[in-house]
């Protein structure tokens, strides 16, 4: 399946992937409206890590694993692997126990504390190219066939 | 191939998926004592507390059993296994032949003999959907409940009752709640949070007698002599592997069904997985039951794979728990409270007022072996991965306690391996068709 890969040498630590992700998963899909006016602004599903004030940085995100630790650990069955390979969380089923946060070795599940729901990359079902990949100004994220 | 699985919970599900990944043809029959299809057992406290409804209980997509072509025998209890004739015998007298058998019967609640328990109406255990339903059905009549046992199940029961505005007292023999997963500071923080929310926690004491008149409970007397008035008692001391039906079968049962790294028992073609099994520990070659959900899934997966003739390695059972108490998240994994602390390198950070605690345990070789996180538990799984991969963490030892700890502190090779794609590097020409927004 196609996955998102990070090229840390190219990452400039601008966090635009996170902005792109938040915008894509907002109600208005408009960054200004999402950041200023949406009461339940989404939280980013990718995480930009930085060291030494940004000298080193990388955007980390879900691998959509073939044998996902998050799925094996999920106590409610909210996490399922789809036929197309995507690993998705059904928020209606999620009880916010954070077992998936405990299990994912990639640190790729976030806690949405306001909603008490787990949150992770869904590869942007409404788009051809995930929003984070599109948003990156230096092509430090790519969307390619791989494992 | 004729596969029979006894038990229909998470270990069984892991096995069903694994069998079908190898073998589309074989017949799979699942036999379960319970009348429900697989459900989230840990959700029963949420059900009791009204956080979710019965509709939220099913663990699997509706079409799962059809899609995996599973014959489901619900409300059917296995009484024994005839390992010579290769048949499982039901309590009804009927029986079923198998080629490969998986025992995924989980645990039974342990009921210690407590004086005055036998004749009382309102004594409950708390391990099944029906247990939760029973408690919920009488909840209008419950004023005060005592929960015996401050482990995972006891605290979950207490939380469920608390959500129904019942007055609850938890009584724990050890010096802290969740003694198997937590150390003292973590146990204390959680107990304080529970008390602040109206759950009374009594440690280093135990119930010696359930008092009452006839079937009615009036309270419990503790070893210390204290009397706690209550009308309901939940016994949550723990679970024991549900392997009683194997008596005389020749299958080796120690504390649980003893299995090898393929989850095969001492008898060929009979496998065990989940709470009923006793498999190898991650840190030692010792075998012990590991009654947690993720391990049950993983063991089921390995057993199913082996039953279908393929092979998947078992890395050993790694204890891990994620539990939230009144908005204080806690995650613990691996070695959290070593008996001989001098053998380890232990880092801690405590901010008790804000319910924040971090403890990181390294072994002498500099490998991460355990972690306790209270409060901010974000990205805890990175620690789980470092433990599993036995990564040497001394080079970034100082960063492990900071909430910002991440892959950026790890050697670049690990980051590349996890998040990069082999053979792909930057810069790439713009016309290679893999996007990038240009
Ligand atoms: C209240 C509660 C909260 C929990 N919370 C957590 C948590 O947050 N995180 C975590 O990791 N773990 C948690 N656990 C533990 C977790 O639920 C178990 O580790 C897990 O369910 C084990 O799965 P299993 O498949 O081995 O067996 P089980 O889930 O125990 O299922 C075994 C099934 O086999 C059936 N069975 C038994 N004997 C027979 C027989 N002779 N014939 C037919 N059927 C039989 C049983 O009725 C049962 O349905 C919790 C448990 C409880 C009770
Ligand atoms: S959340 Fe983590 S474990 Fe789950 S599929 Fe993504 S990377 Fe894998
Ligand atoms: S937080 Fe939600 S998705 Fe994650 S393990 Fe718990 S129920 Fe499953």
XYZ file of C-alpha atoms and ligand atoms in Angstrom:
654
model
C 0.000 0.000 0.000
C 0.993 3.636 -0.249
C 2.488 5.039 2.917
C 3.860 8.382 4.070
C 7.634 8.461 4.397
C 9.722 11.176 6.017
C 13.042 12.506 4.808
C 14.544 14.230 7.795
C 17.380 15.898 5.864
C 14.721 17.836 3.995
C 12.558 18.728 6.993
C 12.818 22.414 7.882
C 10.755 22.115 11.074
C 8.016 24.474 9.879
C 5.116 22.346 11.201
C 3.105 23.012 8.026
C 2.287 19.293 7.835
C 0.529 19.650 11.176
C -1.328 22.724 9.956
C -2.332 20.859 6.801
C -3.563 17.912 8.835
C -5.562 20.049 11.254
C -7.105 21.969 8.388
C -8.048 18.834 6.464
C -9.766 17.331 9.493
C -11.539 20.554 10.491
C -15.163 21.369 9.778
C -14.440 24.286 7.478
C -11.232 22.937 5.877
C -9.970 26.499 6.066
C -6.858 27.009 8.191
C -7.742 30.471 9.483
C -11.307 29.536 10.378
C -10.208 26.209 11.840
C -7.550 27.792 14.030
C -9.526 30.864 15.054
C -13.136 29.872 15.263
C -13.683 26.155 15.533
C -14.567 25.227 19.090
C -13.392 21.675 18.524
C -10.309 22.311 16.481
C -8.803 18.950 15.518
C -5.389 17.994 16.778
C -2.635 17.086 14.358
C -2.191 13.441 13.497
C 1.446 13.865 12.566
C 4.022 15.011 15.109
C 6.994 17.177 14.227
C 9.884 16.533 16.566
C 12.700 19.032 16.930
C 16.121 19.166 18.516
C 18.459 22.064 19.200
C 15.898 24.685 18.254
C 15.083 23.057 14.963
C 18.535 22.174 13.646
C 17.250 18.642 13.466
C 13.601 17.876 12.828
C 11.349 15.160 11.462
C 7.638 14.678 10.949
C 6.505 11.332 12.361
C 3.257 9.613 11.533
C 1.358 6.316 11.482
C 2.889 3.463 9.458
C -0.440 1.692 8.868
C 1.322 -1.435 10.055
C 0.585 -4.890 8.699
C 0.342 -6.261 12.247
C -0.639 -3.115 14.137
C 0.174 -3.046 17.847
C -2.574 -0.476 18.296
C -5.190 -2.857 16.903
C -4.038 -5.774 19.029
C -4.219 -3.619 22.128
C -7.482 -1.809 21.494
C -9.971 -3.048 24.087
C -13.096 -1.835 22.303
C -12.479 -2.995 18.751
C -12.477 0.622 17.577
C -9.284 0.042 15.611
C -9.632 -2.099 12.499
C -7.478 -2.674 9.451
C -9.376 -1.949 6.262
C -9.197 -4.074 3.124
C -7.096 -1.343 1.485
C -4.543 -1.537 4.307
C -5.440 1.620 6.205
C -5.618 1.242 9.983
C -8.511 3.380 11.189
C -10.090 4.310 14.504
C -13.863 4.315 14.727
C -14.279 7.261 17.094
C -17.814 6.268 17.988
C -16.492 3.022 19.461
C -13.375 4.471 21.084
C -13.637 4.808 24.875
C -10.455 6.822 25.343
C -8.566 4.214 27.359
C -5.259 5.150 25.664
C -4.180 1.532 25.306
C -3.264 2.308 21.719
C -1.135 5.247 22.887
C 0.641 2.784 25.156
C 1.216 0.258 22.394
C 2.093 2.142 19.223
C 5.896 1.977 18.959
C 5.838 4.912 16.540
C 4.153 7.268 18.980
C 1.584 7.802 16.268
C -1.670 7.875 18.257
C -2.609 11.156 19.896
C -4.947 11.776 22.793
C -7.749 14.158 21.988
C -8.432 15.128 25.579
C -11.383 17.372 24.808
C -13.246 14.571 23.077
C -11.629 11.773 25.097
C -10.985 9.939 21.847
C -7.864 8.550 20.309
C -6.722 10.218 17.147
C -4.475 8.987 14.367
C -3.628 9.350 10.699
C -6.374 8.190 8.322
C -4.392 8.959 5.152
C -7.011 11.611 4.265
C -9.870 9.610 2.720
C -11.147 12.673 0.821
C -7.859 13.375 -0.932
C -5.504 11.725 -3.402
C -2.443 13.011 -1.603
C -2.515 13.258 2.205
C -2.737 16.861 3.398
C 0.567 16.723 5.287
C 2.419 15.613 2.165
C 0.810 18.374 0.104
C 1.581 20.968 2.734
C 5.299 20.253 3.011
C 7.182 23.062 1.233
C 10.391 21.063 0.911
C 9.106 17.616 -0.012
C 10.269 16.145 3.270
C 7.179 13.938 3.202
C 6.375 11.629 0.321
C 3.507 9.275 -0.359
C 4.762 6.121 -1.979
C 4.112 2.433 -2.415
C 6.137 0.595 0.235
C 6.138 -1.451 3.369
C -8.226 -29.177 8.617
C -10.734 -29.041 11.437
C -9.980 -26.299 13.947
C -11.840 -26.019 17.237
C -11.441 -23.016 19.526
C -12.802 -23.008 23.076
C -13.525 -19.479 24.259
C -14.618 -16.600 22.088
C -12.763 -13.559 23.294
C -9.705 -11.651 22.177
C -7.297 -14.609 22.092
C -9.793 -16.516 19.945
C -10.157 -13.560 17.591
C -6.395 -13.272 17.142
C -6.324 -16.977 16.321
C -9.242 -16.878 13.880
C -7.616 -14.095 11.873
C -4.263 -15.894 11.898
C -5.757 -19.216 10.781
C -7.630 -17.566 7.941
C -4.485 -15.740 6.842
C -2.953 -19.183 6.189
C -5.889 -21.460 5.519
C -9.024 -20.385 3.692
C -10.439 -23.913 3.449
C -10.392 -25.432 6.928
C -13.447 -25.406 9.158
C -13.279 -23.276 12.293
C -15.670 -23.931 15.154
C -15.720 -21.625 18.167
C -17.348 -22.856 21.368
C -18.196 -20.367 24.099
C -19.889 -20.610 27.439
C -21.140 -17.051 27.149
C -24.210 -16.118 25.155
C -22.641 -13.031 23.565
C -20.391 -12.802 20.556
C -16.937 -11.399 21.348
C -17.122 -8.193 23.364
C -14.687 -5.794 24.953
C -14.350 -7.430 28.350
C -12.540 -4.376 29.782
C -15.569 -2.310 28.760
C -17.866 -3.813 31.377
C -17.042 -1.032 33.848
C -17.941 1.556 31.216
C -21.215 -0.310 30.692
C -21.916 -0.430 34.416
C -21.119 3.274 34.784
C -23.298 4.222 31.824
C -20.389 5.588 29.777
C -21.390 3.275 26.934
C -24.540 1.320 26.154
C -24.926 -2.347 25.242
C -24.609 -1.305 21.609
C -21.001 -0.319 22.266
C -20.014 -3.716 23.636
C -19.380 -5.860 20.510
C -15.673 -6.154 19.790
C -15.967 -7.099 16.144
C -17.511 -5.753 12.971
C -20.956 -7.299 12.554
C -20.034 -9.554 9.633
C -16.831 -10.908 11.218
C -17.928 -14.490 11.881
C -19.532 -14.824 8.459
C -16.610 -13.295 6.685
C -14.134 -15.577 8.460
C -16.528 -18.505 8.020
C -16.685 -19.456 11.691
C -19.247 -21.873 13.132
C -20.241 -20.323 16.410
C -21.574 -22.422 19.280
C -22.631 -19.953 21.961
C -23.900 -20.786 25.460
C -22.060 -24.098 25.168
C -19.622 -25.167 27.852
C -16.774 -27.589 27.375
C -16.627 -30.122 30.216
C -13.521 -32.041 29.201
C -11.097 -32.875 26.425
C -10.386 -36.405 25.244
C -6.858 -36.043 23.927
C -6.716 -39.622 22.615
C -9.933 -39.595 20.600
C -9.287 -35.885 19.828
C -12.721 -34.713 20.882
C -14.030 -31.940 23.116
C -16.969 -32.948 25.287
C -19.702 -30.504 26.205
C -21.610 -30.366 29.481
C -24.664 -31.411 27.479
C -23.020 -34.755 26.714
C -22.484 -33.904 23.068
C -18.995 -33.783 21.638
C -17.003 -32.421 18.737
C -13.917 -33.804 16.976
C -10.870 -31.647 16.272
C -7.618 -31.823 14.346
C -6.191 -28.737 16.031
C -7.590 -27.415 19.299
C -7.099 -23.982 20.838
C -7.948 -23.436 24.473
C -8.674 -19.740 24.917
C -10.871 -19.966 27.987
C -9.440 -16.968 29.808
C -9.715 -16.612 33.539
C -12.287 -17.330 36.204
C -12.719 -14.882 39.057
C -11.021 -16.090 42.206
C -13.352 -16.341 45.184
C -11.500 -16.800 48.448
C -13.427 -18.380 51.288
C -14.669 -15.414 53.307
C -16.782 -16.019 56.354
C -20.403 -15.012 55.872
C -20.197 -14.899 52.085
C -22.127 -18.021 51.166
C -25.548 -17.017 52.413
C -25.617 -13.445 51.127
C -27.499 -12.224 48.094
C -25.505 -9.232 47.044
C -22.043 -10.666 46.559
C -20.818 -10.197 43.009
C -17.831 -10.882 40.830
C -16.945 -8.564 37.982
C -15.470 -10.207 34.930
C -18.279 -10.652 32.405
C -20.902 -8.636 30.567
C -23.553 -10.526 32.529
C -21.817 -9.650 35.820
C -22.025 -5.985 34.902
C -25.648 -6.344 33.814
C -26.559 -8.019 37.114
C -24.949 -5.238 39.136
C -26.591 -2.619 36.989
C -29.979 -4.258 37.425
C -29.803 -3.955 41.226
C -27.966 -0.646 41.233
C -31.037 1.366 42.186
C -30.981 -0.496 45.511
C -27.265 -0.085 46.160
C -26.331 2.631 48.615
C -22.881 1.594 49.722
C -20.615 -0.969 48.153
C -17.360 -2.533 49.257
C -14.955 -3.742 46.595
C -12.520 -6.379 47.810
C -9.284 -6.021 45.841
C -7.530 -2.910 44.537
C -6.180 -4.419 41.361
C -7.262 -3.594 37.836
C -10.653 -5.278 38.045
C -11.448 -3.957 41.527
C -10.645 -0.383 40.599
C -12.691 -0.700 37.412
C -15.672 -2.002 39.379
C -15.258 0.833 41.881
C -15.150 3.380 39.104
C -18.293 1.987 37.481
C -20.183 2.140 40.773
C -18.853 5.611 41.504
C -20.180 6.804 38.156
C -23.589 5.633 39.342
C -23.127 7.866 42.405
C -22.749 4.969 44.785
C -20.556 5.297 47.810
C -17.666 2.864 47.312
C -14.850 1.598 49.520
C -11.965 -0.357 47.994
C -10.068 -2.660 50.326
C -6.592 -3.739 49.256
C -4.200 -6.038 51.058
C -1.019 -4.508 49.619
C 0.308 -1.084 50.584
C -1.061 0.512 47.409
C -3.601 0.025 44.680
C -2.563 -1.712 41.465
C 0.426 -3.150 43.276
C 1.414 -5.394 40.377
C 1.721 -2.527 37.900
C 2.520 0.464 40.073
C 5.174 1.508 42.526
C 4.355 3.445 45.679
C 4.309 7.011 44.292
C 2.063 6.043 41.393
C -0.267 4.052 43.631
C -0.454 6.974 46.041
C -1.262 9.519 43.344
C -4.047 7.365 41.996
C -5.462 6.608 45.440
C -5.467 10.339 46.231
C -7.342 11.070 43.017
C -9.864 8.370 43.800
C -10.429 9.677 47.317
C -10.869 13.191 45.943
C -13.649 11.789 43.791
C -15.422 10.000 46.573
C -13.975 6.479 46.428
C -12.533 5.474 49.744
C -9.346 3.412 49.485
C -8.168 1.327 52.416
C -4.786 -0.391 52.021
C -2.939 -3.002 54.062
C -6.164 -4.492 55.271
C -8.617 -7.140 54.183
C -12.164 -8.346 54.736
C -12.414 -11.205 57.201
C -16.201 -11.403 57.507
C -19.248 -10.290 55.620
C -21.860 -9.276 58.170
C -25.601 -9.295 57.788
C -28.947 -10.780 58.579
C -30.185 -13.634 56.459
C -29.417 -12.862 52.847
C -28.965 -9.153 53.512
C -25.536 -7.586 53.930
C -25.037 -4.919 56.590
C -21.297 -4.464 56.280
C -17.869 -6.051 56.361
C -15.435 -6.526 59.192
C -11.782 -5.959 58.356
C -8.722 -7.693 59.706
C -7.842 -4.491 61.539
C -11.157 -4.771 63.359
C -12.766 -1.879 61.506
C -16.347 -2.266 60.373
C -17.447 -0.790 57.048
C -21.194 -0.576 56.557
C -22.387 -1.613 53.085
C -25.185 -3.432 51.321
C -23.219 -4.869 48.398
C -19.859 -6.599 48.065
C -17.868 -7.007 44.851
C -15.121 -9.610 45.080
C -12.316 -8.652 42.712
C -9.235 -10.395 44.012
C -8.126 -11.507 40.588
C -8.625 -14.196 38.002
C -7.247 -17.720 37.797
C -6.676 -19.484 34.486
C -9.894 -21.315 33.565
C -8.330 -24.725 33.027
C -10.327 -26.857 35.444
C -11.928 -28.812 32.601
C -8.497 -30.261 31.714
C -8.220 -32.351 34.860
C -7.136 -35.844 33.861
C -6.665 -34.863 30.213
C -2.883 -35.138 30.303
C -2.441 -31.492 29.269
C 0.157 -29.956 31.577
C -1.352 -27.247 33.740
C 0.802 -25.375 36.184
C -0.756 -22.059 37.172
C -2.029 -21.916 33.599
C -1.766 -24.216 30.598
C 1.964 -24.481 29.970
C 2.822 -23.587 26.362
C 5.931 -23.263 24.216
C 6.786 -20.325 21.969
C 4.271 -21.550 19.379
C 1.598 -21.675 22.097
C 1.464 -25.459 21.873
C 0.701 -27.276 25.109
C 2.373 -30.451 26.338
C -0.025 -32.412 24.104
C 0.554 -32.088 20.341
C -2.222 -30.361 18.390
C -3.551 -28.709 21.541
C -2.708 -25.030 21.877
C -3.538 -22.402 24.475
C -3.535 -18.594 24.381
C -4.609 -15.658 26.514
C -5.352 -15.509 30.220
C -5.519 -19.311 30.467
C -2.014 -19.852 29.107
C 1.289 -19.799 30.873
C 3.854 -18.665 28.325
C 7.374 -17.355 28.427
C 8.042 -13.965 29.963
C 9.745 -11.247 27.924
C 12.586 -10.711 30.392
C 13.284 -14.228 31.584
C 12.775 -17.747 30.375
C 10.290 -18.288 33.137
C 6.706 -19.006 32.231
C 3.838 -17.204 33.865
C 0.251 -16.199 33.137
C 0.006 -12.663 31.715
C -3.666 -11.738 32.043
C -3.826 -8.685 29.814
C -5.722 -7.981 26.621
C -2.835 -7.259 24.187
C -0.924 -10.365 25.177
C -4.054 -12.467 24.700
C -4.388 -11.133 21.146
C -0.716 -11.719 20.346
C -0.740 -15.243 21.764
C -3.909 -16.025 19.837
C -2.257 -14.773 16.674
C 0.790 -16.976 17.232
C -1.299 -20.019 18.161
C -3.530 -19.631 15.104
C -0.517 -19.301 12.843
C 1.052 -22.451 14.279
C -2.223 -24.390 14.092
C -2.435 -23.587 10.403
C 1.055 -24.940 9.886
C 3.067 -21.717 9.688
C 5.386 -20.153 12.212
C 5.511 -16.832 14.025
C 7.920 -16.138 16.875
C 6.825 -15.131 20.347
C 8.932 -12.464 21.957
C 7.595 -13.200 25.440
C 4.830 -11.650 27.487
C 5.359 -7.998 28.346
C 3.114 -6.581 31.068
C 1.466 -3.301 30.134
C -1.570 -1.435 31.332
C -3.260 1.804 30.480
C -5.849 2.935 32.955
C -7.419 6.285 33.545
C -8.789 7.381 36.896
C -10.881 10.520 36.917
C -8.979 12.104 34.062
C -5.571 11.095 35.406
C -4.061 8.827 32.777
C -1.651 6.133 33.826
C 0.440 3.788 31.737
C 2.808 1.216 33.101
C 4.888 -1.365 31.300
C 7.588 -3.921 31.945
C 9.607 -3.828 35.153
C 8.086 -1.034 37.209
C 8.993 -1.902 40.742
C 12.063 -4.137 40.808
C 12.586 -6.164 43.950
C 16.324 -5.438 43.872
C 16.506 -1.778 42.791
C 20.311 -1.639 43.052
C 20.456 -3.890 40.008
C 18.761 -1.176 37.964
C 19.221 2.426 36.955
C 16.005 4.205 37.935
C 15.030 7.731 36.897
C 12.018 9.497 38.370
C 10.156 12.764 38.135
C 7.356 13.552 40.575
C 4.954 16.493 40.652
C 2.379 15.164 43.027
C 0.234 18.311 43.168
C -0.405 18.121 39.460
C -0.778 14.358 39.380
C 2.343 13.959 37.247
C 4.830 11.150 37.674
C 7.390 9.485 35.456
C 9.593 6.571 36.246
C 11.988 4.980 33.819
C 13.780 1.748 34.629
C 16.982 0.704 32.843
C 18.902 -2.483 33.431
C 22.618 -2.484 34.075
C 23.334 -2.979 30.387
C 21.532 0.276 29.615
C 18.394 -1.239 28.114
C 15.012 0.218 28.898
C 13.055 -2.418 30.813
C 10.154 -0.548 32.335
C 8.224 2.693 32.597
C 5.457 4.240 34.678
C 3.774 7.354 33.367
C 1.098 9.203 35.314
C -0.595 12.295 33.922
C 1.110 12.980 30.627
C 1.208 9.605 28.894
C 1.545 10.890 25.349
C 3.618 8.706 23.038
C 4.165 6.100 25.739
C 4.332 3.493 22.991
C 7.769 4.730 22.004
C 8.963 3.274 25.313
C 7.165 0.017 24.588
C 8.993 -0.176 21.261
C 12.361 0.546 22.876
C 11.757 -2.200 25.436
C 10.659 -4.698 22.782
C 13.597 -3.944 20.504
C 16.029 -3.984 23.436
C 17.486 -0.672 22.361
C 20.387 0.670 24.390
C 19.183 3.960 25.780
C 22.146 5.238 27.807
C 23.214 7.717 25.090
C 19.965 9.625 25.574
C 19.301 8.617 29.167
C 18.802 12.235 30.283
C 16.009 12.855 27.799
C 13.897 9.880 28.806
C 12.147 11.747 31.604
C 11.146 14.766 29.547
C 7.674 14.874 28.011
C 9.263 15.916 24.694
C 11.221 12.685 24.447
C 10.919 11.264 20.952
C 12.621 9.746 17.955
C 14.697 12.861 17.491
C 16.761 11.771 20.510
C 17.408 8.350 19.023
C 20.205 7.428 16.632
C 19.367 8.615 13.078
C 19.496 5.044 11.809
C 16.462 4.167 13.924
C 14.517 7.158 12.592
C 15.390 6.265 9.003
C 14.371 2.687 9.519
C 11.062 3.637 11.122
C 9.945 6.618 9.077
C 12.016 6.663 5.918
C 11.883 4.446 2.900
C 14.882 2.339 2.065
C 16.646 3.486 -1.070
C 14.730 6.735 -1.220
C 16.486 9.955 -0.399
C 16.240 13.648 -1.000
C 16.415 15.543 -3.287
C 14.385 13.759 -5.881
C 13.462 15.091 -9.301
C 10.001 16.641 -9.364
C 8.628 14.440 -12.140
C 8.861 11.094 -10.342
C 5.149 11.068 -9.751
C 5.157 10.668 -5.999
C 3.700 14.017 -5.209
C 5.162 16.484 -2.808
C 2.966 19.323 -3.860
C 5.155 20.738 -6.628
C -13.300 -5.520 34.387
C -12.075 -5.877 33.616
C -11.274 -4.866 33.092
C -10.139 -5.181 32.369
N -9.400 -4.152 31.853
C -8.308 -4.443 31.125
C -7.548 -3.402 30.534
O -7.864 -2.219 30.651
N -6.437 -3.724 29.822
C -6.056 -5.038 29.666
O -5.049 -5.287 29.015
N -6.768 -6.042 30.191
C -7.881 -5.784 30.914
N -8.600 -6.812 31.451
C -8.139 -8.192 31.216
C -8.602 -8.693 29.844
O -9.984 -8.540 29.742
C -8.191 -10.146 29.641
O -6.786 -10.231 29.677
C -8.679 -10.697 28.311
O -10.066 -10.630 28.211
C -8.215 -12.142 28.116
O -8.748 -12.646 26.930
P -8.901 -14.187 26.654
O -9.276 -14.299 25.229
O -7.712 -14.913 27.120
O -10.075 -14.726 27.592
P -11.435 -14.091 28.154
O -11.663 -12.711 27.685
O -11.417 -14.310 29.622
O -12.510 -15.034 27.497
C -12.565 -16.419 27.704
C -13.918 -16.932 27.274
O -13.927 -18.357 27.339
C -15.142 -18.800 27.917
N -14.934 -20.093 28.559
C -14.202 -20.369 29.661
N -14.261 -21.693 29.956
C -15.041 -22.253 29.007
C -15.478 -23.589 28.781
N -15.109 -24.597 29.576
N -16.283 -23.813 27.720
C -16.659 -22.791 26.896
N -16.262 -21.517 27.071
C -15.472 -21.256 28.116
C -15.435 -17.718 28.935
O -16.796 -17.736 29.293
C -15.041 -16.460 28.177
O -16.077 -15.997 27.385
C -9.764 -6.536 32.169
C -10.570 -7.547 32.688
C -11.707 -7.245 33.399
C -12.556 -8.350 33.935
S -1.003 3.733 15.079
Fe 1.037 2.882 15.384
S 0.728 0.673 15.623
Fe -1.159 1.516 14.752
S -0.911 1.227 12.551
Fe -0.166 3.311 13.042
S 2.025 3.085 13.399
Fe 1.138 1.017 13.448
S -8.261 4.803 23.172
Fe -9.903 4.150 21.790
S -8.867 3.398 19.961
Fe -7.330 3.533 21.585
S -7.294 1.469 22.509
Fe -8.756 2.682 23.735
S -10.736 2.290 22.756
Fe -9.180 1.628 21.281
